[in-house]
């Protein structure tokens, strides 16, 4: 266990539980630490934006950064709750694995899933990451982002399978098509071989990206024609989840 990290967490909790700014001596007594130790911890937290010193006083208080981080977690919880009924309907209609994902930087993160009853399936786990440009849910979400969002990827993209897009211009062409048709299809695995998928973005209040919902399975079972047939159900599920979050489309 990292003792310094633990002391920092205890310090944050002490400040969060206080209804007023706290001084170094006061905190040292409560936490049973030396004043120099508390001062170092406060300096580190302040440098990282979690703590601020009250002007003209030698006391400290938390910034809203903790609240901002908590709000992000809460949004994920809200998304899972809002999307779950739509995920269940989609699973019943397609009999394939249904994923709920969010975009974090350039990665997709799975935050919920409903497993298919098929013995042969796409194996994923909640909390796992994958490059967004290789996934149907990732491409559906990237299509909602401004073009400049992809600039960080650079002109050459890492290939994970024979079908991975390795040129940025080809990825941009994929995203343009997704914007036109309203959903993303990956007929052959671009992250893992043999996996096919279809996905659509979920939008929250004011039309901002909230996440994506999609289905996936082995490409020997999910042919391109099947993905296109199922796309209407995927889009409908995304619209239902968006409505649960308060987005009903352009008026």
PDB file of C-alpha atoms in Angstrom:
ATOM      1  CA  UNK A   1       0.000   0.000   0.000  1.00  0.00           C
ATOM      2  CA  UNK A   2       1.288   3.468  -0.914  1.00  0.00           C
ATOM      3  CA  UNK A   3       1.328   5.307   2.420  1.00  0.00           C
ATOM      4  CA  UNK A   4       1.723   8.767   0.876  1.00  0.00           C
ATOM      5  CA  UNK A   5      -1.239   8.178  -1.437  1.00  0.00           C
ATOM      6  CA  UNK A   6      -3.343   6.939   1.480  1.00  0.00           C
ATOM      7  CA  UNK A   7      -2.461  10.048   3.493  1.00  0.00           C
ATOM      8  CA  UNK A   8      -3.494  12.202   0.535  1.00  0.00           C
ATOM      9  CA  UNK A   9      -6.863  10.444   0.306  1.00  0.00           C
ATOM     10  CA  UNK A  10      -7.427  10.921   4.041  1.00  0.00           C
ATOM     11  CA  UNK A  11      -6.583  14.603   3.660  1.00  0.00           C
ATOM     12  CA  UNK A  12      -9.079  15.011   0.824  1.00  0.00           C
ATOM     13  CA  UNK A  13     -11.756  13.298   2.906  1.00  0.00           C
ATOM     14  CA  UNK A  14     -11.024  15.575   5.877  1.00  0.00           C
ATOM     15  CA  UNK A  15     -11.399  18.669   3.701  1.00  0.00           C
ATOM     16  CA  UNK A  16     -14.551  17.283   2.067  1.00  0.00           C
ATOM     17  CA  UNK A  17     -16.147  16.627   5.458  1.00  0.00           C
ATOM     18  CA  UNK A  18     -15.383  20.139   6.718  1.00  0.00           C
ATOM     19  CA  UNK A  19     -17.828  23.006   6.405  1.00  0.00           C
ATOM     20  CA  UNK A  20     -14.994  25.557   6.471  1.00  0.00           C
ATOM     21  CA  UNK A  21     -11.423  25.899   5.190  1.00  0.00           C
ATOM     22  CA  UNK A  22      -8.825  24.132   7.322  1.00  0.00           C
ATOM     23  CA  UNK A  23      -5.359  25.094   8.483  1.00  0.00           C
ATOM     24  CA  UNK A  24      -2.222  22.954   8.408  1.00  0.00           C
ATOM     25  CA  UNK A  25      -2.014  22.556  12.187  1.00  0.00           C
ATOM     26  CA  UNK A  26      -5.696  21.704  12.464  1.00  0.00           C
ATOM     27  CA  UNK A  27      -5.410  19.011   9.777  1.00  0.00           C
ATOM     28  CA  UNK A  28      -2.207  17.625  11.245  1.00  0.00           C
ATOM     29  CA  UNK A  29      -3.872  17.102  14.619  1.00  0.00           C
ATOM     30  CA  UNK A  30      -6.937  15.400  13.133  1.00  0.00           C
ATOM     31  CA  UNK A  31      -4.946  13.118  10.825  1.00  0.00           C
ATOM     32  CA  UNK A  32      -2.158  12.494  13.330  1.00  0.00           C
ATOM     33  CA  UNK A  33       0.488  13.637  10.858  1.00  0.00           C
ATOM     34  CA  UNK A  34       3.323  16.124  11.147  1.00  0.00           C
ATOM     35  CA  UNK A  35       2.705  19.657   9.938  1.00  0.00           C
ATOM     36  CA  UNK A  36       5.473  19.312   7.364  1.00  0.00           C
ATOM     37  CA  UNK A  37       3.812  16.162   6.016  1.00  0.00           C
ATOM     38  CA  UNK A  38       0.432  17.872   5.721  1.00  0.00           C
ATOM     39  CA  UNK A  39       2.027  20.882   4.083  1.00  0.00           C
ATOM     40  CA  UNK A  40       3.697  18.681   1.432  1.00  0.00           C
ATOM     41  CA  UNK A  41       0.442  16.853   0.739  1.00  0.00           C
ATOM     42  CA  UNK A  42      -1.471  20.109   0.397  1.00  0.00           C
ATOM     43  CA  UNK A  43       1.179  21.484  -1.969  1.00  0.00           C
ATOM     44  CA  UNK A  44       0.893  18.386  -4.167  1.00  0.00           C
ATOM     45  CA  UNK A  45      -2.910  18.534  -4.219  1.00  0.00           C
ATOM     46  CA  UNK A  46      -2.796  22.257  -4.940  1.00  0.00           C
ATOM     47  CA  UNK A  47      -0.367  21.755  -7.826  1.00  0.00           C
ATOM     48  CA  UNK A  48      -2.784  19.222  -9.335  1.00  0.00           C
ATOM     49  CA  UNK A  49      -5.835  21.455  -8.944  1.00  0.00           C
ATOM     50  CA  UNK A  50      -7.613  19.596  -6.152  1.00  0.00           C
ATOM     51  CA  UNK A  51      -6.950  22.094  -3.346  1.00  0.00           C
ATOM     52  CA  UNK A  52      -6.758  25.869  -3.182  1.00  0.00           C
ATOM     53  CA  UNK A  53      -5.514  28.230  -0.513  1.00  0.00           C
ATOM     54  CA  UNK A  54      -8.024  30.744   0.766  1.00  0.00           C
ATOM     55  CA  UNK A  55      -6.813  34.230  -0.223  1.00  0.00           C
ATOM     56  CA  UNK A  56      -5.145  36.188   2.597  1.00  0.00           C
ATOM     57  CA  UNK A  57      -5.456  33.170   4.934  1.00  0.00           C
ATOM     58  CA  UNK A  58      -3.259  30.197   5.712  1.00  0.00           C
ATOM     59  CA  UNK A  59      -6.172  27.785   5.284  1.00  0.00           C
ATOM     60  CA  UNK A  60      -7.090  25.363   2.511  1.00  0.00           C
ATOM     61  CA  UNK A  61     -10.226  24.021   0.883  1.00  0.00           C
ATOM     62  CA  UNK A  62     -11.111  21.663  -1.937  1.00  0.00           C
ATOM     63  CA  UNK A  63     -11.710  22.997  -5.439  1.00  0.00           C
ATOM     64  CA  UNK A  64     -14.616  21.815  -7.593  1.00  0.00           C
ATOM     65  CA  UNK A  65     -12.336  19.341  -9.380  1.00  0.00           C
ATOM     66  CA  UNK A  66     -13.516  16.564  -7.074  1.00  0.00           C
ATOM     67  CA  UNK A  67     -17.109  17.454  -7.929  1.00  0.00           C
ATOM     68  CA  UNK A  68     -16.280  17.455 -11.647  1.00  0.00           C
ATOM     69  CA  UNK A  69     -14.792  13.971 -11.417  1.00  0.00           C
ATOM     70  CA  UNK A  70     -17.765  12.731  -9.434  1.00  0.00           C
ATOM     71  CA  UNK A  71     -20.118  14.224 -11.996  1.00  0.00           C
ATOM     72  CA  UNK A  72     -18.415  12.232 -14.746  1.00  0.00           C
ATOM     73  CA  UNK A  73     -18.952   9.025 -12.815  1.00  0.00           C
ATOM     74  CA  UNK A  74     -22.577   9.978 -12.159  1.00  0.00           C
ATOM     75  CA  UNK A  75     -23.131  10.553 -15.865  1.00  0.00           C
ATOM     76  CA  UNK A  76     -21.924   7.038 -16.569  1.00  0.00           C
ATOM     77  CA  UNK A  77     -24.327   5.640 -13.992  1.00  0.00           C
ATOM     78  CA  UNK A  78     -27.134   7.683 -15.523  1.00  0.00           C
ATOM     79  CA  UNK A  79     -26.223   6.378 -18.985  1.00  0.00           C
ATOM     80  CA  UNK A  80     -26.289   2.752 -17.846  1.00  0.00           C
ATOM     81  CA  UNK A  81     -29.692   3.217 -16.214  1.00  0.00           C
ATOM     82  CA  UNK A  82     -31.081   5.114 -19.199  1.00  0.00           C
ATOM     83  CA  UNK A  83     -29.804   2.651 -21.790  1.00  0.00           C
ATOM     84  CA  UNK A  84     -30.543  -0.621 -20.038  1.00  0.00           C
ATOM     85  CA  UNK A  85     -34.159  -1.053 -21.246  1.00  0.00           C
ATOM     86  CA  UNK A  86     -33.090  -0.294 -24.828  1.00  0.00           C
ATOM     87  CA  UNK A  87     -30.221  -2.765 -24.509  1.00  0.00           C
ATOM     88  CA  UNK A  88     -32.580  -5.484 -23.328  1.00  0.00           C
ATOM     89  CA  UNK A  89     -34.970  -4.905 -26.246  1.00  0.00           C
ATOM     90  CA  UNK A  90     -32.062  -4.935 -28.694  1.00  0.00           C
ATOM     91  CA  UNK A  91     -30.766  -8.204 -27.253  1.00  0.00           C
ATOM     92  CA  UNK A  92     -34.223  -9.778 -27.604  1.00  0.00           C
ATOM     93  CA  UNK A  93     -34.557  -8.608 -31.218  1.00  0.00           C
ATOM     94  CA  UNK A  94     -31.099  -9.602 -32.443  1.00  0.00           C
ATOM     95  CA  UNK A  95     -30.052 -12.424 -30.092  1.00  0.00           C
ATOM     96  CA  UNK A  96     -26.519 -11.013 -30.200  1.00  0.00           C
ATOM     97  CA  UNK A  97     -24.263  -9.505 -27.540  1.00  0.00           C
ATOM     98  CA  UNK A  98     -25.179  -5.880 -26.831  1.00  0.00           C
ATOM     99  CA  UNK A  99     -22.582  -3.370 -25.674  1.00  0.00           C
ATOM    100  CA  UNK A 100     -22.816   0.059 -24.117  1.00  0.00           C
ATOM    101  CA  UNK A 101     -19.661   2.127 -24.509  1.00  0.00           C
ATOM    102  CA  UNK A 102     -18.295   5.587 -23.835  1.00  0.00           C
ATOM    103  CA  UNK A 103     -15.487   7.510 -25.480  1.00  0.00           C
ATOM    104  CA  UNK A 104     -12.474   8.319 -23.320  1.00  0.00           C
ATOM    105  CA  UNK A 105      -9.817  10.156 -25.256  1.00  0.00           C
ATOM    106  CA  UNK A 106      -9.114   7.958 -28.265  1.00  0.00           C
ATOM    107  CA  UNK A 107     -10.423   4.766 -26.651  1.00  0.00           C
ATOM    108  CA  UNK A 108     -13.735   3.004 -26.260  1.00  0.00           C
ATOM    109  CA  UNK A 109     -14.563   1.821 -22.733  1.00  0.00           C
ATOM    110  CA  UNK A 110     -17.273  -0.800 -22.192  1.00  0.00           C
ATOM    111  CA  UNK A 111     -19.548   0.193 -19.317  1.00  0.00           C
ATOM    112  CA  UNK A 112     -22.339  -2.365 -19.705  1.00  0.00           C
ATOM    113  CA  UNK A 113     -23.218  -5.429 -21.763  1.00  0.00           C
ATOM    114  CA  UNK A 114     -25.854  -8.092 -22.258  1.00  0.00           C
ATOM    115  CA  UNK A 115     -24.437 -11.437 -23.324  1.00  0.00           C
ATOM    116  CA  UNK A 116     -25.926 -13.546 -26.103  1.00  0.00           C
ATOM    117  CA  UNK A 117     -27.070 -17.106 -25.518  1.00  0.00           C
ATOM    118  CA  UNK A 118     -25.064 -18.294 -28.525  1.00  0.00           C
ATOM    119  CA  UNK A 119     -22.122 -20.504 -27.624  1.00  0.00           C
ATOM    120  CA  UNK A 120     -19.944 -18.685 -30.168  1.00  0.00           C
ATOM    121  CA  UNK A 121     -19.777 -15.027 -29.210  1.00  0.00           C
ATOM    122  CA  UNK A 122     -17.601 -11.919 -29.028  1.00  0.00           C
ATOM    123  CA  UNK A 123     -15.797 -12.010 -25.688  1.00  0.00           C
ATOM    124  CA  UNK A 124     -15.482  -8.642 -23.938  1.00  0.00           C
ATOM    125  CA  UNK A 125     -15.547  -7.419 -20.358  1.00  0.00           C
ATOM    126  CA  UNK A 126     -16.945  -4.303 -18.712  1.00  0.00           C
ATOM    127  CA  UNK A 127     -14.193  -1.782 -18.101  1.00  0.00           C
ATOM    128  CA  UNK A 128     -12.074  -3.005 -21.011  1.00  0.00           C
ATOM    129  CA  UNK A 129     -10.657  -0.542 -23.532  1.00  0.00           C
ATOM    130  CA  UNK A 130     -10.066  -0.682 -27.254  1.00  0.00           C
ATOM    131  CA  UNK A 131      -8.921   1.845 -29.873  1.00  0.00           C
ATOM    132  CA  UNK A 132     -12.043   3.739 -30.918  1.00  0.00           C
ATOM    133  CA  UNK A 133     -11.092   3.807 -34.595  1.00  0.00           C
ATOM    134  CA  UNK A 134     -11.268  -0.007 -34.739  1.00  0.00           C
ATOM    135  CA  UNK A 135     -14.689  -0.487 -33.132  1.00  0.00           C
ATOM    136  CA  UNK A 136     -18.243   0.030 -34.382  1.00  0.00           C
ATOM    137  CA  UNK A 137     -19.232   1.818 -31.166  1.00  0.00           C
ATOM    138  CA  UNK A 138     -16.006   3.826 -31.359  1.00  0.00           C
ATOM    139  CA  UNK A 139     -16.580   4.899 -34.954  1.00  0.00           C
ATOM    140  CA  UNK A 140     -20.187   5.790 -34.171  1.00  0.00           C
ATOM    141  CA  UNK A 141     -18.932   8.110 -31.428  1.00  0.00           C
ATOM    142  CA  UNK A 142     -16.010   9.515 -33.423  1.00  0.00           C
ATOM    143  CA  UNK A 143     -18.501  10.444 -36.133  1.00  0.00           C
ATOM    144  CA  UNK A 144     -20.090  12.814 -33.596  1.00  0.00           C
ATOM    145  CA  UNK A 145     -16.807  14.581 -32.908  1.00  0.00           C
ATOM    146  CA  UNK A 146     -15.265  17.469 -34.870  1.00  0.00           C
ATOM    147  CA  UNK A 147     -12.738  16.542 -37.555  1.00  0.00           C
ATOM    148  CA  UNK A 148      -9.890  18.008 -35.488  1.00  0.00           C
ATOM    149  CA  UNK A 149     -10.526  15.369 -32.801  1.00  0.00           C
ATOM    150  CA  UNK A 150      -8.693  12.805 -34.926  1.00  0.00           C
ATOM    151  CA  UNK A 151      -5.591  14.924 -35.487  1.00  0.00           C
ATOM    152  CA  UNK A 152      -3.880  13.449 -32.429  1.00  0.00           C
ATOM    153  CA  UNK A 153      -3.922  10.018 -34.086  1.00  0.00           C
ATOM    154  CA  UNK A 154      -1.518  11.115 -36.800  1.00  0.00           C
ATOM    155  CA  UNK A 155      -1.508  10.067 -40.454  1.00  0.00           C
ATOM    156  CA  UNK A 156      -0.483   6.457 -39.720  1.00  0.00           C
ATOM    157  CA  UNK A 157      -2.717   4.271 -37.560  1.00  0.00           C
ATOM    158  CA  UNK A 158      -1.692   1.025 -35.857  1.00  0.00           C
ATOM    159  CA  UNK A 159      -2.964  -2.104 -37.604  1.00  0.00           C
ATOM    160  CA  UNK A 160      -4.433  -4.785 -35.348  1.00  0.00           C
ATOM    161  CA  UNK A 161      -5.934  -6.963 -38.100  1.00  0.00           C
ATOM    162  CA  UNK A 162      -5.726  -7.083 -41.876  1.00  0.00           C
ATOM    163  CA  UNK A 163      -8.831  -4.881 -42.124  1.00  0.00           C
ATOM    164  CA  UNK A 164      -7.842  -2.138 -39.644  1.00  0.00           C
ATOM    165  CA  UNK A 165      -7.874   1.334 -41.158  1.00  0.00           C
ATOM    166  CA  UNK A 166      -4.241   2.444 -41.140  1.00  0.00           C
ATOM    167  CA  UNK A 167      -4.647   5.761 -42.951  1.00  0.00           C
ATOM    168  CA  UNK A 168      -6.403   8.702 -41.382  1.00  0.00           C
ATOM    169  CA  UNK A 169      -8.057   9.664 -44.653  1.00  0.00           C
ATOM    170  CA  UNK A 170      -9.674   6.213 -44.867  1.00  0.00           C
ATOM    171  CA  UNK A 171     -10.955   6.543 -41.307  1.00  0.00           C
ATOM    172  CA  UNK A 172     -12.375   9.981 -42.111  1.00  0.00           C
ATOM    173  CA  UNK A 173     -14.165   8.454 -45.118  1.00  0.00           C
ATOM    174  CA  UNK A 174     -15.695   5.830 -42.810  1.00  0.00           C
ATOM    175  CA  UNK A 175     -16.907   8.535 -40.448  1.00  0.00           C
ATOM    176  CA  UNK A 176     -18.423  10.568 -43.289  1.00  0.00           C
ATOM    177  CA  UNK A 177     -20.411   7.490 -44.341  1.00  0.00           C
ATOM    178  CA  UNK A 178     -21.532   6.890 -40.760  1.00  0.00           C
ATOM    179  CA  UNK A 179     -22.777  10.479 -40.506  1.00  0.00           C
ATOM    180  CA  UNK A 180     -24.792  10.031 -43.688  1.00  0.00           C
ATOM    181  CA  UNK A 181     -26.405   6.690 -42.816  1.00  0.00           C
ATOM    182  CA  UNK A 182     -26.703   7.239 -39.051  1.00  0.00           C
ATOM    183  CA  UNK A 183     -24.954   4.090 -37.830  1.00  0.00           C
ATOM    184  CA  UNK A 184     -21.602   2.319 -38.001  1.00  0.00           C
ATOM    185  CA  UNK A 185     -20.877  -1.146 -39.357  1.00  0.00           C
ATOM    186  CA  UNK A 186     -17.653  -3.128 -38.986  1.00  0.00           C
ATOM    187  CA  UNK A 187     -18.252  -6.296 -41.053  1.00  0.00           C
ATOM    188  CA  UNK A 188     -14.801  -7.775 -40.334  1.00  0.00           C
ATOM    189  CA  UNK A 189     -12.842  -7.365 -37.142  1.00  0.00           C
ATOM    190  CA  UNK A 190     -10.559  -4.339 -37.095  1.00  0.00           C
ATOM    191  CA  UNK A 191      -9.516  -4.826 -33.449  1.00  0.00           C
ATOM    192  CA  UNK A 192      -9.873  -8.601 -33.190  1.00  0.00           C
ATOM    193  CA  UNK A 193     -10.181 -11.007 -36.133  1.00  0.00           C
ATOM    194  CA  UNK A 194     -13.542 -12.536 -36.883  1.00  0.00           C
ATOM    195  CA  UNK A 195     -15.785 -10.029 -35.077  1.00  0.00           C
ATOM    196  CA  UNK A 196     -18.564  -8.114 -36.831  1.00  0.00           C
ATOM    197  CA  UNK A 197     -20.525  -5.270 -35.268  1.00  0.00           C
ATOM    198  CA  UNK A 198     -23.080  -2.517 -35.742  1.00  0.00           C
ATOM    199  CA  UNK A 199     -23.481   0.529 -33.493  1.00  0.00           C
ATOM    200  CA  UNK A 200     -25.106   3.923 -33.127  1.00  0.00           C
ATOM    201  CA  UNK A 201     -24.263   6.933 -30.974  1.00  0.00           C
ATOM    202  CA  UNK A 202     -26.376   7.922 -27.971  1.00  0.00           C
ATOM    203  CA  UNK A 203     -26.892  11.637 -27.453  1.00  0.00           C
ATOM    204  CA  UNK A 204     -27.668  13.433 -24.241  1.00  0.00           C
ATOM    205  CA  UNK A 205     -29.199  16.851 -23.499  1.00  0.00           C
ATOM    206  CA  UNK A 206     -28.364  19.490 -26.124  1.00  0.00           C
ATOM    207  CA  UNK A 207     -27.319  16.753 -28.518  1.00  0.00           C
ATOM    208  CA  UNK A 208     -23.961  16.119 -26.874  1.00  0.00           C
ATOM    209  CA  UNK A 209     -22.369  12.701 -27.215  1.00  0.00           C
ATOM    210  CA  UNK A 210     -23.182  10.436 -24.258  1.00  0.00           C
ATOM    211  CA  UNK A 211     -22.033   7.042 -25.521  1.00  0.00           C
ATOM    212  CA  UNK A 212     -22.889   4.351 -28.047  1.00  0.00           C
ATOM    213  CA  UNK A 213     -24.909   1.165 -28.180  1.00  0.00           C
ATOM    214  CA  UNK A 214     -24.128  -1.722 -30.478  1.00  0.00           C
ATOM    215  CA  UNK A 215     -24.265  -5.420 -31.213  1.00  0.00           C
ATOM    216  CA  UNK A 216     -21.379  -7.738 -32.034  1.00  0.00           C
ATOM    217  CA  UNK A 217     -20.750 -11.363 -32.853  1.00  0.00           C
ATOM    218  CA  UNK A 218     -18.674 -13.664 -35.042  1.00  0.00           C
ATOM    219  CA  UNK A 219     -18.560 -12.596 -38.684  1.00  0.00           C
ATOM    220  CA  UNK A 220     -19.426 -16.141 -39.781  1.00  0.00           C
ATOM    221  CA  UNK A 221     -22.865 -15.537 -38.269  1.00  0.00           C
ATOM    222  CA  UNK A 222     -23.219 -11.761 -38.606  1.00  0.00           C
ATOM    223  CA  UNK A 223     -22.834 -11.150 -42.318  1.00  0.00           C
ATOM    224  CA  UNK A 224     -22.993  -7.634 -43.749  1.00  0.00           C
ATOM    225  CA  UNK A 225     -26.608  -8.158 -44.820  1.00  0.00           C
ATOM    226  CA  UNK A 226     -27.513  -9.148 -41.257  1.00  0.00           C
ATOM    227  CA  UNK A 227     -25.780  -6.087 -39.857  1.00  0.00           C
ATOM    228  CA  UNK A 228     -27.751  -3.858 -42.193  1.00  0.00           C
ATOM    229  CA  UNK A 229     -30.999  -5.597 -41.253  1.00  0.00           C
ATOM    230  CA  UNK A 230     -30.228  -5.168 -37.557  1.00  0.00           C
ATOM    231  CA  UNK A 231     -29.104  -1.556 -37.992  1.00  0.00           C
ATOM    232  CA  UNK A 232     -32.700  -0.303 -37.739  1.00  0.00           C
ATOM    233  CA  UNK A 233     -32.996  -1.948 -34.323  1.00  0.00           C
ATOM    234  CA  UNK A 234     -29.645  -0.520 -33.219  1.00  0.00           C
ATOM    235  CA  UNK A 235     -30.637   2.991 -34.307  1.00  0.00           C
ATOM    236  CA  UNK A 236     -33.996   2.638 -32.570  1.00  0.00           C
ATOM    237  CA  UNK A 237     -32.266   1.504 -29.364  1.00  0.00           C
ATOM    238  CA  UNK A 238     -29.907   4.493 -29.512  1.00  0.00           C
ATOM    239  CA  UNK A 239     -32.859   6.859 -29.983  1.00  0.00           C
ATOM    240  CA  UNK A 240     -34.682   5.314 -27.024  1.00  0.00           C
ATOM    241  CA  UNK A 241     -31.609   5.650 -24.812  1.00  0.00           C
ATOM    242  CA  UNK A 242     -31.108   9.242 -25.976  1.00  0.00           C
ATOM    243  CA  UNK A 243     -34.728  10.056 -25.156  1.00  0.00           C
ATOM    244  CA  UNK A 244     -34.252   8.596 -21.678  1.00  0.00           C
ATOM    245  CA  UNK A 245     -31.374  11.031 -21.226  1.00  0.00           C
ATOM    246  CA  UNK A 246     -33.522  13.947 -22.381  1.00  0.00           C
ATOM    247  CA  UNK A 247     -32.622  14.199 -26.061  1.00  0.00           C
ATOM    248  CA  UNK A 248     -35.411  13.883 -28.596  1.00  0.00           C
ATOM    249  CA  UNK A 249     -33.666  15.019 -31.780  1.00  0.00           C
ATOM    250  CA  UNK A 250     -33.776  18.236 -33.695  1.00  0.00           C
ATOM    251  CA  UNK A 251     -37.083  20.013 -33.552  1.00  0.00           C
TER     252      UNK A 251
END
